[in-house]
Short mmCIF file of N, CA and C in Angstrom, two decimals:
data_model
loop_
_atom_site.label_atom_id
_atom_site.label_comp_id
_atom_site.label_asym_id
_atom_site.label_seq_id
_atom_site.Cartn_x
_atom_site.Cartn_y
_atom_site.Cartn_z
N UNK L 86 72.72 77.47 123.41
CA UNK L 86 73.10 78.38 122.36
C UNK L 86 72.32 78.02 121.10
N UNK L 87 71.77 79.03 120.47
CA UNK L 87 71.03 78.77 119.25
C UNK L 87 71.98 78.29 118.17
N UNK L 88 71.41 77.69 117.15
CA UNK L 88 72.21 77.11 116.06
C UNK L 88 72.94 78.22 115.29
N UNK L 89 74.25 78.06 115.19
CA UNK L 89 75.07 79.03 114.46
C UNK L 89 75.80 78.30 113.36
N UNK L 90 76.12 79.03 112.30
CA UNK L 90 76.86 78.43 111.20
C UNK L 90 78.30 78.18 111.62
N UNK L 91 78.98 77.35 110.86
CA UNK L 91 80.39 77.03 111.14
C UNK L 91 81.22 78.30 111.17
N UNK L 92 81.01 79.18 110.21
CA UNK L 92 81.79 80.42 110.14
C UNK L 92 81.51 81.33 111.34
N UNK L 93 80.26 81.36 111.79
CA UNK L 93 79.93 82.19 112.96
C UNK L 93 80.63 81.67 114.22
N UNK L 94 80.70 80.36 114.35
CA UNK L 94 81.39 79.79 115.51
C UNK L 94 82.89 80.04 115.40
N UNK L 95 83.44 79.86 114.21
CA UNK L 95 84.86 80.16 114.00
C UNK L 95 85.16 81.60 114.39
N UNK L 96 84.30 82.51 114.00
CA UNK L 96 84.48 83.93 114.31
C UNK L 96 84.38 84.17 115.81
N UNK L 97 83.41 83.53 116.48
CA UNK L 97 83.27 83.66 117.94
C UNK L 97 84.55 83.20 118.64
N UNK L 98 85.07 82.07 118.22
CA UNK L 98 86.29 81.53 118.84
C UNK L 98 87.48 82.44 118.58
N UNK L 99 87.58 82.96 117.36
CA UNK L 99 88.68 83.88 117.03
C UNK L 99 88.59 85.16 117.86
N UNK L 100 87.39 85.71 117.95
CA UNK L 100 87.22 86.93 118.75
C UNK L 100 87.53 86.68 120.22
N UNK L 101 87.17 85.50 120.71
CA UNK L 101 87.45 85.14 122.09
C UNK L 101 88.96 85.07 122.32
N UNK L 102 89.70 84.42 121.43
CA UNK L 102 91.16 84.35 121.57
C UNK L 102 91.77 85.74 121.53
N UNK L 103 91.30 86.57 120.64
CA UNK L 103 91.82 87.94 120.54
C UNK L 103 91.58 88.73 121.83
N UNK L 104 90.36 88.62 122.36
CA UNK L 104 90.04 89.35 123.59
C UNK L 104 90.90 88.86 124.76
N UNK L 105 91.06 87.57 124.87
CA UNK L 105 91.88 87.01 125.95
C UNK L 105 93.34 87.42 125.81
N UNK L 106 93.81 87.56 124.58
CA UNK L 106 95.21 87.91 124.35
C UNK L 106 95.51 89.36 124.76
N UNK L 107 94.49 90.14 125.01
CA UNK L 107 94.72 91.51 125.46
C UNK L 107 95.29 91.55 126.88
N UNK L 108 95.07 90.48 127.64
CA UNK L 108 95.53 90.47 129.03
C UNK L 108 96.48 89.32 129.35
N UNK L 109 96.62 88.35 128.44
CA UNK L 109 97.47 87.18 128.70
C UNK L 109 98.21 86.76 127.45
N UNK L 110 99.40 86.22 127.61
CA UNK L 110 100.11 85.67 126.45
C UNK L 110 99.31 84.53 125.82
N UNK L 111 99.32 84.44 124.52
CA UNK L 111 98.54 83.43 123.81
C UNK L 111 98.91 82.01 124.26
N UNK L 112 100.19 81.77 124.49
CA UNK L 112 100.59 80.41 124.87
C UNK L 112 100.07 80.02 126.26
N UNK L 113 99.61 80.97 127.03
CA UNK L 113 99.07 80.68 128.37
C UNK L 113 97.54 80.55 128.37
N UNK L 114 96.91 80.89 127.27
CA UNK L 114 95.45 80.83 127.17
C UNK L 114 95.02 79.39 126.92
N UNK L 115 94.02 78.94 127.66
CA UNK L 115 93.54 77.56 127.51
C UNK L 115 92.33 77.52 126.58
N UNK L 116 92.07 76.32 126.08
CA UNK L 116 90.89 76.10 125.24
C UNK L 116 89.64 76.38 126.05
N UNK L 117 89.63 75.98 127.31
CA UNK L 117 88.46 76.24 128.17
C UNK L 117 88.19 77.73 128.28
N UNK L 118 89.23 78.53 128.44
CA UNK L 118 89.04 79.99 128.52
C UNK L 118 88.47 80.52 127.21
N UNK L 119 88.96 80.01 126.10
CA UNK L 119 88.46 80.46 124.78
C UNK L 119 86.99 80.10 124.63
N UNK L 120 86.63 78.86 124.97
CA UNK L 120 85.24 78.43 124.79
C UNK L 120 84.31 79.12 125.79
N UNK L 121 84.76 79.31 127.02
CA UNK L 121 83.93 80.00 128.01
C UNK L 121 83.60 81.41 127.53
N UNK L 122 84.60 82.12 127.06
CA UNK L 122 84.37 83.49 126.59
C UNK L 122 83.48 83.51 125.35
N UNK L 123 83.65 82.50 124.49
CA UNK L 123 82.85 82.43 123.26
C UNK L 123 81.43 81.94 123.52
N UNK L 124 81.20 81.34 124.69
CA UNK L 124 79.86 80.84 125.00
C UNK L 124 79.55 79.52 124.32
N UNK L 125 80.58 78.70 124.11
CA UNK L 125 80.38 77.38 123.51
C UNK L 125 81.07 76.35 124.40
N UNK L 126 80.77 75.09 124.17
CA UNK L 126 81.39 74.04 124.95
C UNK L 126 82.68 73.56 124.26
N UNK L 127 83.55 72.96 125.06
CA UNK L 127 84.86 72.51 124.54
C UNK L 127 84.75 71.62 123.31
N UNK L 128 83.83 70.65 123.28
CA UNK L 128 83.75 69.81 122.08
C UNK L 128 83.47 70.62 120.81
N UNK L 129 82.76 71.73 120.96
CA UNK L 129 82.50 72.59 119.80
C UNK L 129 83.81 73.12 119.25
N UNK L 130 84.70 73.54 120.14
CA UNK L 130 86.01 74.02 119.68
C UNK L 130 86.70 72.95 118.86
N UNK L 131 86.73 71.73 119.39
CA UNK L 131 87.46 70.65 118.73
C UNK L 131 86.77 70.16 117.46
N UNK L 132 85.50 70.49 117.28
CA UNK L 132 84.83 70.22 116.00
C UNK L 132 85.29 71.19 114.92
N UNK L 133 85.89 72.30 115.34
CA UNK L 133 86.32 73.34 114.40
C UNK L 133 87.84 73.43 114.25
N UNK L 134 88.55 73.24 115.35
CA UNK L 134 90.00 73.42 115.34
C UNK L 134 90.65 72.33 116.18
N UNK L 135 91.84 71.94 115.77
CA UNK L 135 92.61 70.94 116.51
C UNK L 135 93.14 71.53 117.82
N UNK L 136 93.59 72.79 117.75
CA UNK L 136 94.14 73.47 118.92
C UNK L 136 94.11 74.97 118.67
N UNK L 137 94.60 75.77 119.63
CA UNK L 137 94.56 77.22 119.47
C UNK L 137 95.49 77.71 118.37
N UNK L 138 96.49 76.92 118.02
CA UNK L 138 97.41 77.32 116.96
C UNK L 138 96.76 77.18 115.58
N UNK L 139 95.90 76.20 115.46
CA UNK L 139 95.12 76.08 114.22
C UNK L 139 94.12 77.24 114.13
N UNK L 140 93.59 77.65 115.27
CA UNK L 140 92.72 78.84 115.31
C UNK L 140 93.52 80.08 114.90
N UNK L 141 94.75 80.20 115.38
CA UNK L 141 95.61 81.31 114.97
C UNK L 141 95.82 81.30 113.46
N UNK L 142 96.06 80.12 112.91
CA UNK L 142 96.23 80.01 111.46
C UNK L 142 94.96 80.45 110.73
N UNK L 143 93.81 80.06 111.26
CA UNK L 143 92.54 80.46 110.65
C UNK L 143 92.42 81.99 110.65
N UNK L 144 92.79 82.61 111.75
CA UNK L 144 92.72 84.08 111.85
C UNK L 144 93.63 84.71 110.79
N UNK L 145 94.86 84.24 110.68
CA UNK L 145 95.80 84.81 109.71
C UNK L 145 95.27 84.64 108.29
N UNK L 146 94.84 83.45 107.97
CA UNK L 146 94.37 83.19 106.60
C UNK L 146 93.08 83.96 106.29
N UNK L 147 92.17 84.01 107.26
CA UNK L 147 90.87 84.65 107.03
C UNK L 147 90.96 86.17 107.05
N UNK L 148 91.73 86.72 107.97
CA UNK L 148 91.74 88.18 108.14
C UNK L 148 92.86 88.88 107.38
N UNK L 149 93.96 88.18 107.09
CA UNK L 149 95.07 88.83 106.40
C UNK L 149 95.22 88.37 104.95
N UNK L 150 95.17 87.08 104.72
CA UNK L 150 95.48 86.55 103.40
C UNK L 150 94.28 86.59 102.44
N UNK L 151 93.15 86.04 102.84
CA UNK L 151 92.00 85.96 101.94
C UNK L 151 91.53 87.32 101.42
N UNK L 152 91.52 88.38 102.22
CA UNK L 152 91.11 89.68 101.67
C UNK L 152 92.06 90.21 100.58
N UNK L 153 93.30 89.72 100.58
CA UNK L 153 94.27 90.16 99.58
C UNK L 153 94.03 89.54 98.21
N UNK L 154 93.51 88.31 98.19
CA UNK L 154 93.43 87.52 96.96
C UNK L 154 92.72 88.22 95.82
N UNK L 155 91.50 88.73 96.01
CA UNK L 155 90.84 89.36 94.86
C UNK L 155 91.59 90.59 94.35
N UNK L 156 92.21 91.32 95.25
CA UNK L 156 92.97 92.50 94.83
C UNK L 156 94.21 92.11 94.03
N UNK L 157 94.93 91.13 94.53
CA UNK L 157 96.12 90.67 93.82
C UNK L 157 95.74 90.08 92.46
N UNK L 158 94.65 89.31 92.43
CA UNK L 158 94.19 88.73 91.17
C UNK L 158 93.78 89.80 90.16
N UNK L 159 93.43 90.97 90.65
CA UNK L 159 93.05 92.09 89.78
C UNK L 159 94.24 92.99 89.46
N UNK L 160 95.44 92.55 89.82
CA UNK L 160 96.63 93.35 89.53
C UNK L 160 96.86 94.48 90.51
N UNK L 161 96.21 94.42 91.66
CA UNK L 161 96.30 95.49 92.65
C UNK L 161 97.13 95.01 93.85
N UNK L 162 98.40 94.67 93.59
CA UNK L 162 99.28 94.14 94.62
C UNK L 162 99.40 95.10 95.79
N UNK L 163 99.67 96.36 95.52
CA UNK L 163 99.87 97.34 96.59
C UNK L 163 98.65 97.41 97.50
N UNK L 164 97.47 97.47 96.89
CA UNK L 164 96.24 97.58 97.65
C UNK L 164 95.99 96.30 98.48
N UNK L 165 96.36 95.14 97.90
CA UNK L 165 96.19 93.88 98.60
C UNK L 165 97.05 93.81 99.85
N UNK L 166 98.33 94.17 99.70
CA UNK L 166 99.23 94.13 100.86
C UNK L 166 98.81 95.19 101.87
N UNK L 167 98.37 96.34 101.39
CA UNK L 167 97.95 97.42 102.28
C UNK L 167 96.76 97.00 103.15
N UNK L 168 95.82 96.28 102.57
CA UNK L 168 94.65 95.84 103.35
C UNK L 168 95.08 94.91 104.49
N UNK L 169 96.09 94.07 104.25
CA UNK L 169 96.58 93.17 105.30
C UNK L 169 97.29 93.96 106.40
N UNK L 170 98.09 94.94 106.01
CA UNK L 170 98.82 95.73 107.02
C UNK L 170 97.84 96.54 107.87
N UNK L 171 96.79 97.05 107.27
CA UNK L 171 95.78 97.79 108.02
C UNK L 171 95.02 96.87 108.98
N UNK L 172 94.80 95.63 108.56
CA UNK L 172 94.14 94.66 109.44
C UNK L 172 95.02 94.34 110.65
N UNK L 173 96.32 94.25 110.44
CA UNK L 173 97.23 94.01 111.56
C UNK L 173 97.19 95.19 112.52
N UNK L 174 97.25 96.40 111.98
CA UNK L 174 97.20 97.58 112.86
C UNK L 174 95.87 97.65 113.62
N UNK L 175 94.78 97.31 112.97
CA UNK L 175 93.46 97.37 113.62
C UNK L 175 93.38 96.41 114.81
N UNK L 176 94.10 95.31 114.74
CA UNK L 176 94.14 94.34 115.84
C UNK L 176 95.54 94.28 116.44
N UNK L 177 96.14 95.44 116.61
CA UNK L 177 97.55 95.51 117.01
C UNK L 177 97.85 94.79 118.32
N UNK L 178 96.96 94.86 119.31
CA UNK L 178 97.27 94.20 120.58
C UNK L 178 97.34 92.68 120.40
N UNK L 179 96.47 92.14 119.57
CA UNK L 179 96.50 90.70 119.30
C UNK L 179 97.79 90.32 118.58
N UNK L 180 98.14 91.06 117.55
CA UNK L 180 99.34 90.71 116.77
C UNK L 180 100.62 90.95 117.57
N UNK L 181 100.61 91.88 118.48
CA UNK L 181 101.78 92.06 119.35
C UNK L 181 101.96 90.85 120.26
N UNK L 182 100.87 90.25 120.67
CA UNK L 182 100.96 89.01 121.45
C UNK L 182 101.34 87.83 120.54
N UNK L 183 100.77 87.81 119.35
CA UNK L 183 101.02 86.69 118.44
C UNK L 183 102.50 86.58 118.06
N UNK L 184 103.17 87.71 117.83
CA UNK L 184 104.58 87.63 117.43
C UNK L 184 105.47 87.09 118.55
N UNK L 185 104.96 87.04 119.76
CA UNK L 185 105.75 86.51 120.88
C UNK L 185 105.76 84.99 120.92
N UNK L 186 104.84 84.36 120.17
CA UNK L 186 104.81 82.90 120.12
C UNK L 186 106.06 82.41 119.41
N UNK L 187 106.70 81.41 119.97
CA UNK L 187 107.93 80.88 119.39
C UNK L 187 107.80 79.40 119.13
N UNK L 188 108.73 78.88 118.34
CA UNK L 188 108.77 77.45 118.07
C UNK L 188 107.74 77.02 117.05
N UNK L 189 107.45 75.72 117.10
CA UNK L 189 106.46 75.17 116.19
C UNK L 189 105.12 75.86 116.45
N UNK L 190 104.38 76.13 115.40
CA UNK L 190 103.08 76.81 115.48
C UNK L 190 103.20 78.28 115.84
N UNK L 191 104.37 78.85 115.70
CA UNK L 191 104.54 80.27 116.01
C UNK L 191 103.82 81.12 114.96
N UNK L 192 103.56 82.35 115.33
CA UNK L 192 102.95 83.28 114.39
C UNK L 192 103.85 83.42 113.16
N UNK L 193 105.15 83.48 113.38
CA UNK L 193 106.10 83.59 112.28
C UNK L 193 105.92 82.45 111.28
N UNK L 194 105.82 81.24 111.78
CA UNK L 194 105.65 80.07 110.92
C UNK L 194 104.32 80.13 110.18
N UNK L 195 103.25 80.44 110.91
CA UNK L 195 101.92 80.50 110.30
C UNK L 195 101.85 81.59 109.23
N UNK L 196 102.39 82.77 109.53
CA UNK L 196 102.37 83.87 108.57
C UNK L 196 103.20 83.52 107.34
N UNK L 197 104.39 82.99 107.56
CA UNK L 197 105.27 82.64 106.43
C UNK L 197 104.61 81.58 105.54
N UNK L 198 104.04 80.55 106.13
CA UNK L 198 103.36 79.51 105.35
C UNK L 198 102.18 80.09 104.56
N UNK L 199 101.43 80.99 105.18
CA UNK L 199 100.27 81.59 104.52
C UNK L 199 100.69 82.48 103.35
N UNK L 200 101.73 83.26 103.55
CA UNK L 200 102.23 84.12 102.47
C UNK L 200 102.80 83.26 101.34
N UNK L 201 103.55 82.22 101.72
CA UNK L 201 104.11 81.32 100.70
C UNK L 201 102.99 80.70 99.86
N UNK L 202 101.94 80.24 100.49
CA UNK L 202 100.82 79.65 99.76
C UNK L 202 100.18 80.67 98.82
N UNK L 203 100.05 81.89 99.28
CA UNK L 203 99.48 82.96 98.44
C UNK L 203 100.38 83.21 97.22
N UNK L 204 101.67 83.30 97.44
CA UNK L 204 102.61 83.53 96.33
C UNK L 204 102.58 82.35 95.36
N UNK L 205 102.51 81.14 95.89
CA UNK L 205 102.45 79.95 95.03
C UNK L 205 101.21 79.96 94.14
N UNK L 206 100.09 80.41 94.68
CA UNK L 206 98.87 80.52 93.86
C UNK L 206 99.12 81.43 92.67
N UNK L 207 99.77 82.56 92.93
CA UNK L 207 100.07 83.50 91.85
C UNK L 207 101.08 82.90 90.88
N UNK L 208 102.13 82.32 91.40
CA UNK L 208 103.19 81.78 90.56
C UNK L 208 102.72 80.61 89.70
N UNK L 209 101.78 79.84 90.19
CA UNK L 209 101.31 78.68 89.42
C UNK L 209 100.71 79.12 88.09
N UNK L 210 100.12 80.28 88.05
CA UNK L 210 99.59 80.82 86.80
C UNK L 210 100.69 81.48 85.99
N UNK L 211 101.47 82.32 86.63
CA UNK L 211 102.48 83.11 85.94
C UNK L 211 103.60 82.24 85.37
N UNK L 212 104.08 81.27 86.13
CA UNK L 212 105.23 80.48 85.69
C UNK L 212 104.87 79.45 84.62
N UNK L 213 103.60 79.24 84.36
CA UNK L 213 103.22 78.38 83.22
C UNK L 213 103.61 79.06 81.92
N UNK L 214 103.70 80.39 81.96
CA UNK L 214 104.05 81.15 80.75
C UNK L 214 105.52 81.52 80.73
N UNK L 215 106.21 81.38 81.84
CA UNK L 215 107.61 81.80 81.97
C UNK L 215 108.47 80.63 82.44
N UNK L 216 109.69 80.61 82.01
CA UNK L 216 110.67 79.64 82.50
C UNK L 216 111.67 80.38 83.38
N UNK L 217 112.12 79.73 84.44
CA UNK L 217 113.18 80.31 85.26
C UNK L 217 114.52 79.96 84.60
N UNK L 218 115.57 80.74 84.87
CA UNK L 218 116.85 80.48 84.20
C UNK L 218 117.50 79.16 84.64
N UNK L 219 117.13 78.63 85.79
CA UNK L 219 117.70 77.38 86.29
C UNK L 219 116.58 76.47 86.77
N UNK L 220 116.73 75.19 86.50
CA UNK L 220 115.71 74.22 86.86
C UNK L 220 115.44 74.16 88.38
N UNK L 221 116.48 74.38 89.18
CA UNK L 221 116.32 74.31 90.64
C UNK L 221 115.57 75.49 91.22
N UNK L 222 115.38 76.54 90.42
CA UNK L 222 114.59 77.69 90.91
C UNK L 222 113.12 77.35 90.66
N UNK L 223 112.56 76.64 91.60
CA UNK L 223 111.18 76.17 91.50
C UNK L 223 110.22 77.21 92.07
N UNK L 224 108.96 77.11 91.71
CA UNK L 224 107.97 78.02 92.32
C UNK L 224 107.99 77.94 93.84
N UNK L 225 108.19 76.75 94.40
CA UNK L 225 108.22 76.60 95.85
C UNK L 225 109.38 77.37 96.46
N UNK L 226 110.55 77.32 95.83
CA UNK L 226 111.71 78.04 96.36
C UNK L 226 111.54 79.55 96.22
N UNK L 227 110.99 79.98 95.11
CA UNK L 227 110.74 81.41 94.92
C UNK L 227 109.75 81.90 95.97
N UNK L 228 108.67 81.16 96.15
CA UNK L 228 107.65 81.54 97.13
C UNK L 228 108.22 81.55 98.54
N UNK L 229 109.03 80.57 98.88
CA UNK L 229 109.63 80.52 100.21
C UNK L 229 110.57 81.70 100.45
N UNK L 230 111.35 82.05 99.44
CA UNK L 230 112.28 83.18 99.55
C UNK L 230 111.53 84.48 99.85
N UNK L 231 110.54 84.79 99.03
CA UNK L 231 109.81 86.04 99.22
C UNK L 231 108.93 86.01 100.48
N UNK L 232 108.34 84.86 100.79
CA UNK L 232 107.52 84.76 102.00
C UNK L 232 108.37 84.97 103.25
N UNK L 233 109.56 84.40 103.26
CA UNK L 233 110.45 84.59 104.41
C UNK L 233 110.83 86.04 104.59
N UNK L 234 111.12 86.70 103.48
CA UNK L 234 111.50 88.12 103.53
C UNK L 234 110.34 88.98 104.01
N UNK L 235 109.15 88.73 103.46
CA UNK L 235 107.99 89.52 103.86
C UNK L 235 107.63 89.27 105.33
N UNK L 236 107.74 88.03 105.75
CA UNK L 236 107.44 87.68 107.14
C UNK L 236 108.38 88.42 108.08
N UNK L 237 109.66 88.44 107.74
CA UNK L 237 110.64 89.13 108.57
C UNK L 237 110.26 90.61 108.72
N UNK L 238 109.91 91.24 107.61
CA UNK L 238 109.58 92.67 107.64
C UNK L 238 108.33 92.92 108.48
N UNK L 239 107.30 92.10 108.29
CA UNK L 239 106.05 92.27 109.04
C UNK L 239 106.29 92.08 110.53
N UNK L 240 107.00 91.04 110.90
CA UNK L 240 107.25 90.79 112.32
C UNK L 240 108.10 91.90 112.93
N UNK L 241 109.11 92.34 112.22
CA UNK L 241 109.94 93.44 112.71
C UNK L 241 109.09 94.70 112.90
N UNK L 242 108.20 94.96 111.97
CA UNK L 242 107.30 96.12 112.05
C UNK L 242 106.40 96.04 113.28
N UNK L 243 105.82 94.85 113.50
CA UNK L 243 104.95 94.68 114.66
C UNK L 243 105.74 94.84 115.96
N UNK L 244 106.89 94.19 116.03
CA UNK L 244 107.69 94.23 117.27
C UNK L 244 108.24 95.63 117.55
N UNK L 245 108.40 96.42 116.50
CA UNK L 245 108.90 97.78 116.67
C UNK L 245 107.76 98.76 116.98
N UNK L 246 106.57 98.24 117.22
CA UNK L 246 105.46 99.10 117.61
C UNK L 246 104.70 99.70 116.45
N UNK L 247 104.88 99.15 115.25
CA UNK L 247 104.15 99.61 114.05
C UNK L 247 104.32 101.10 113.84
N UNK L 248 105.53 101.59 114.05
CA UNK L 248 105.80 103.03 113.93
C UNK L 248 105.73 103.52 112.48
N UNK L 249 106.07 102.66 111.55
CA UNK L 249 106.06 103.04 110.14
C UNK L 249 104.62 102.99 109.63
N UNK L 250 104.14 104.03 108.96
CA UNK L 250 102.78 103.99 108.42
C UNK L 250 102.63 102.85 107.40
N UNK L 251 101.45 102.27 107.33
CA UNK L 251 101.20 101.15 106.44
C UNK L 251 101.58 101.46 104.99
N UNK L 252 101.22 102.65 104.51
CA UNK L 252 101.54 103.01 103.12
C UNK L 252 103.05 102.95 102.86
N UNK L 253 103.82 103.47 103.80
CA UNK L 253 105.27 103.47 103.65
C UNK L 253 105.82 102.04 103.70
N UNK L 254 105.27 101.22 104.58
CA UNK L 254 105.70 99.84 104.68
C UNK L 254 105.43 99.09 103.38
N UNK L 255 104.24 99.26 102.83
CA UNK L 255 103.89 98.58 101.58
C UNK L 255 104.77 99.08 100.44
N UNK L 256 105.02 100.37 100.37
CA UNK L 256 105.92 100.90 99.34
C UNK L 256 107.31 100.30 99.49
N UNK L 257 107.74 100.08 100.73
CA UNK L 257 109.04 99.45 100.98
C UNK L 257 109.05 98.02 100.46
N UNK L 258 107.99 97.26 100.73
CA UNK L 258 107.88 95.90 100.18
C UNK L 258 108.07 95.93 98.67
N UNK L 259 107.29 96.75 98.04
CA UNK L 259 107.31 96.79 96.57
C UNK L 259 108.68 97.22 96.07
N UNK L 260 109.27 98.21 96.69
CA UNK L 260 110.60 98.67 96.28
C UNK L 260 111.62 97.54 96.43
N UNK L 261 111.64 96.89 97.58
CA UNK L 261 112.61 95.83 97.82
C UNK L 261 112.44 94.66 96.86
N UNK L 262 111.21 94.34 96.52
CA UNK L 262 110.98 93.18 95.66
C UNK L 262 111.05 93.50 94.17
N UNK L 263 111.21 94.75 93.84
CA UNK L 263 111.33 95.10 92.41
C UNK L 263 112.69 95.69 92.07
N UNK L 264 113.61 95.70 93.03
CA UNK L 264 114.95 96.22 92.79
C UNK L 264 115.99 95.23 93.31
N UNK L 265 117.13 95.23 92.66
CA UNK L 265 118.22 94.36 93.12
C UNK L 265 118.80 94.94 94.41
N UNK L 266 119.53 94.11 95.14
CA UNK L 266 120.16 94.56 96.37
C UNK L 266 121.15 95.69 96.08
N UNK L 267 121.80 95.64 94.93
CA UNK L 267 122.74 96.71 94.57
C UNK L 267 122.02 98.04 94.36
N UNK L 268 120.85 97.99 93.75
CA UNK L 268 120.07 99.21 93.57
C UNK L 268 119.59 99.76 94.92
N UNK L 269 119.20 98.86 95.82
CA UNK L 269 118.70 99.27 97.12
C UNK L 269 119.77 99.99 97.92
N UNK L 270 121.01 99.53 97.85
CA UNK L 270 122.08 100.15 98.62
C UNK L 270 122.80 101.24 97.84
N UNK L 271 122.30 101.58 96.67
CA UNK L 271 122.86 102.70 95.91
C UNK L 271 123.95 102.31 94.93
N UNK L 272 124.13 101.04 94.71
CA UNK L 272 125.13 100.59 93.73
C UNK L 272 124.52 100.52 92.34
N UNK L 273 125.23 99.88 91.46
CA UNK L 273 124.76 99.74 90.08
C UNK L 273 124.05 98.42 89.90
N UNK L 274 123.31 98.33 88.82
CA UNK L 274 122.60 97.08 88.49
C UNK L 274 123.58 96.00 88.14
#
C-alpha cells in the first residue's frame, strides 16, 4: 500500500467498519475484517486505534461533532445540530447498527460523552461571564444534563426509524431546551 496520511488511514478504517456494519452487528465485526476490507495490516489499525470502539468514537467526533463546532461558535446552533442529524440520516444503516451496541463503549456512551464535551467547550466561555444560582450547578453537571437529554432523543429517533424529519427534530431540541417543562406541557411558567 502506498504511503497514506494518518487521516486517510483513519477514514479507510471508518469506511470499512461502516460497510461491514451493513451486514453484521458491530460487536461481531473483528479487527481483521476491518483491516482486510480497508486494505491495511492489523498493526496499522492498532497504530491508529486501541479497538473498534475507539474507531466508533472517532467516527462520532469526526462526522457528527466537529462539523458542528464552527457553526455553533458562529451562533448558528440550529444549523450545527441540523448538520449532525443529516449526517446520521446519510449513514442511517451504520447508526442503526451502532445504537444496538450496549454496555461500556456503547454508541450511547460515546455520543453522550462527545455531546457533553462539545457543551463544555461552549460553557467554558459563557460561564466565565455568568454565575449559576448554586455552586453545585457546575459546567460539568449542566453539560451532562443536556448531553444525556440530547443523546436520549437522538437514539430514540434512530431506533424509531428516523421518521421525524431532521428540521423538525432540531426544532424540537431547541424548543425543549429553551422552555421549562411546564411550558412544554402547556402549564404556566
